[in-house]
Amino acid sequence: MKIKILLAFTFVVLFSINNYAQNNWKLDYDEALELAKIEKKPVLILFTGSDWCPPCKRLHSAIFHSAEFENWAKDHLILVLADFPRRRENQLPKEQKIKNNNLAKKFGLRGFPTVFLVNNYGKILDKKVGYGGESPKEYIQNIIQKTNSIH
């Protein structure tokens, strides 16, 4: 019975990570930044606690898993996911934990969810902590406004 439960939780974690990967979320910031330079796109970095943080869960479902955001982002952003799950069954591989912790230190992470928008050279354009209930359209418009202000 315990093995079945462990397998079920493992499947859920892998499905969640795979779901982000399928939606063009990168798990390596440095690789994402290199891609951003090539494609001349800004990078959106999501710091989240996917299995324990209620505002993170709302942000995921309302914005990042919406068709409107996904369709827009694939042409306009490079997406990076830095997840910090707490449940034992959702733990990331050690290498990914190290990458996420280093990225959190680099950006001075202080809370969840936090979203950074950086240009294709890593300069911070915007930082947003929490989720205020915006619609996907409002969220996209805010990103457009922040990225247009650098041109």
Short mmCIF file of C-alpha atoms in Angstrom, two decimals:
data_model
loop_
_atom_site.label_atom_id
_atom_site.label_comp_id
_atom_site.label_asym_id
_atom_site.label_seq_id
_atom_site.Cartn_x
_atom_site.Cartn_y
_atom_site.Cartn_z
CA MET A 1 0.00 0.00 0.00
CA LYS A 2 2.78 2.44 0.91
CA ILE A 3 4.48 1.74 -2.41
CA LYS A 4 1.28 2.53 -4.31
CA ILE A 5 0.89 5.81 -2.45
CA LEU A 6 4.53 6.71 -3.05
CA LEU A 7 4.18 5.90 -6.74
CA ALA A 8 1.02 8.00 -6.96
CA PHE A 9 2.74 11.01 -5.33
CA THR A 10 5.78 10.55 -7.55
CA PHE A 11 3.51 10.57 -10.58
CA VAL A 12 1.83 13.79 -9.40
CA VAL A 13 5.19 15.53 -8.92
CA LEU A 14 6.53 14.37 -12.26
CA PHE A 15 3.28 15.36 -13.94
CA SER A 16 3.45 18.83 -12.37
CA ILE A 17 7.05 19.37 -13.44
CA ASN A 18 6.28 17.92 -16.87
CA ASN A 19 3.24 20.20 -17.17
CA TYR A 20 5.46 23.25 -16.68
CA ALA A 21 8.08 21.87 -19.07
CA GLN A 22 5.43 21.30 -21.73
CA ASN A 23 4.30 24.89 -21.32
CA ASN A 24 7.79 26.13 -22.11
CA TRP A 25 8.93 26.69 -18.52
CA LYS A 26 12.68 26.30 -18.15
CA LEU A 27 14.24 25.01 -14.95
CA ASP A 28 17.71 26.49 -15.54
CA TYR A 29 18.03 30.28 -15.38
CA ASP A 30 21.40 30.47 -17.12
CA GLU A 31 20.16 28.42 -20.08
CA ALA A 32 17.00 30.53 -20.20
CA LEU A 33 19.05 33.74 -20.24
CA GLU A 34 21.15 32.45 -23.14
CA LEU A 35 17.96 31.62 -25.03
CA ALA A 36 16.58 35.08 -24.20
CA LYS A 37 19.65 36.70 -25.73
CA ILE A 38 19.23 34.68 -28.92
CA GLU A 39 15.48 35.27 -29.18
CA LYS A 40 15.68 38.85 -27.84
CA LYS A 41 12.94 38.24 -25.29
CA PRO A 42 12.60 39.16 -21.62
CA VAL A 43 12.65 36.44 -18.96
CA LEU A 44 9.91 35.90 -16.39
CA ILE A 45 11.13 34.05 -13.29
CA LEU A 46 8.53 32.50 -11.01
CA PHE A 47 9.58 31.65 -7.45
CA THR A 48 6.86 29.47 -6.00
CA GLY A 49 5.94 27.01 -3.29
CA SER A 50 3.67 24.94 -5.49
CA ASP A 51 2.47 22.49 -2.86
CA TRP A 52 2.07 24.68 0.23
CA CYS A 53 1.60 28.36 -0.71
CA PRO A 54 -2.07 29.38 -1.26
CA PRO A 55 -1.28 32.62 -3.17
CA CYS A 56 1.14 30.61 -5.36
CA LYS A 57 -1.59 28.12 -6.18
CA ARG A 58 -3.99 30.94 -7.08
CA LEU A 59 -1.37 32.61 -9.28
CA HIS A 60 -0.65 29.32 -11.05
CA SER A 61 -4.27 28.53 -11.80
CA ALA A 62 -5.49 32.05 -12.57
CA ILE A 63 -2.54 33.26 -14.65
CA PHE A 64 0.17 30.81 -15.58
CA HIS A 65 -2.13 27.92 -16.45
CA SER A 66 -4.60 30.10 -18.35
CA ALA A 67 -4.77 29.60 -22.11
CA GLU A 68 -4.56 33.37 -22.62
CA PHE A 69 -1.25 33.68 -20.77
CA GLU A 70 0.24 30.47 -22.18
CA ASN A 71 -0.56 31.48 -25.76
CA TRP A 72 0.83 34.98 -25.31
CA ALA A 73 3.93 33.96 -23.34
CA LYS A 74 5.16 31.38 -25.83
CA ASP A 75 5.79 34.20 -28.35
CA HIS A 76 6.89 36.96 -25.97
CA LEU A 77 8.73 35.55 -22.94
CA ILE A 78 11.24 33.01 -21.76
CA LEU A 79 9.74 31.42 -18.63
CA VAL A 80 11.75 30.12 -15.67
CA LEU A 81 10.31 28.11 -12.80
CA ALA A 82 12.04 27.97 -9.41
CA ASP A 83 9.85 25.80 -7.20
CA PHE A 84 10.35 25.23 -3.48
CA PRO A 85 7.97 22.41 -2.54
CA ARG A 86 7.81 21.33 1.11
CA ARG A 87 6.03 18.01 0.98
CA ARG A 88 8.39 15.07 1.01
CA GLU A 89 6.66 13.43 -1.94
CA ASN A 90 7.12 16.57 -4.07
CA GLN A 91 10.81 17.13 -3.44
CA LEU A 92 12.93 18.06 -6.41
CA PRO A 93 16.18 16.37 -7.41
CA LYS A 94 19.14 17.65 -5.38
CA GLU A 95 20.71 19.38 -8.39
CA GLN A 96 17.49 21.32 -9.05
CA LYS A 97 17.18 22.31 -5.38
CA ILE A 98 20.70 23.73 -5.50
CA LYS A 99 19.93 25.67 -8.70
CA ASN A 100 16.72 27.07 -7.21
CA ASN A 101 18.41 28.04 -3.93
CA ASN A 102 21.25 29.77 -5.76
CA LEU A 103 18.77 31.64 -7.94
CA ALA A 104 16.79 32.72 -4.86
CA LYS A 105 20.00 34.08 -3.30
CA LYS A 106 20.95 35.86 -6.52
CA PHE A 107 17.61 37.68 -6.60
CA GLY A 108 17.28 38.22 -2.83
CA LEU A 109 14.05 36.24 -2.57
CA ARG A 110 12.01 37.14 0.51
CA GLY A 111 8.56 35.63 -0.06
CA PHE A 112 6.29 33.51 -2.22
CA PRO A 113 5.12 33.85 -4.85
CA THR A 114 7.61 36.28 -6.31
CA VAL A 115 7.86 37.03 -10.01
CA PHE A 116 10.82 38.82 -11.53
CA LEU A 117 10.84 40.19 -15.04
CA VAL A 118 14.36 40.66 -16.40
CA ASN A 119 15.66 41.74 -19.77
CA ASN A 120 17.62 39.37 -21.97
CA TYR A 121 20.82 40.34 -20.13
CA GLY A 122 19.43 39.71 -16.66
CA LYS A 123 18.70 43.31 -15.61
CA ILE A 124 15.64 43.43 -13.36
CA LEU A 125 12.73 45.28 -14.98
CA ASP A 126 10.06 44.43 -12.40
CA LYS A 127 9.49 42.49 -9.21
CA LYS A 128 6.10 41.42 -7.96
CA VAL A 129 5.50 39.69 -4.62
CA GLY A 130 2.18 37.95 -4.03
CA TYR A 131 -0.84 37.74 -6.26
CA GLY A 132 -3.42 40.52 -6.27
CA GLY A 133 -6.14 38.78 -8.26
CA GLU A 134 -5.38 40.26 -11.69
CA SER A 135 -6.86 38.67 -14.78
CA PRO A 136 -4.53 37.12 -17.37
CA LYS A 137 -5.17 40.15 -19.60
CA GLU A 138 -4.18 42.58 -16.82
CA TYR A 139 -1.11 40.50 -15.98
CA ILE A 140 -0.02 40.47 -19.62
CA GLN A 141 -0.61 44.23 -19.97
CA ASN A 142 1.59 44.87 -16.93
CA ILE A 143 4.40 42.82 -18.49
CA ILE A 144 4.02 44.65 -21.80
CA GLN A 145 4.18 48.01 -20.00
CA LYS A 146 7.34 47.02 -18.09
CA THR A 147 9.10 45.64 -21.17
CA ASN A 148 8.12 48.62 -23.36
CA SER A 149 9.55 51.05 -20.82
CA ILE A 150 13.08 49.85 -21.66
CA HIS A 151 12.87 50.56 -25.40
#
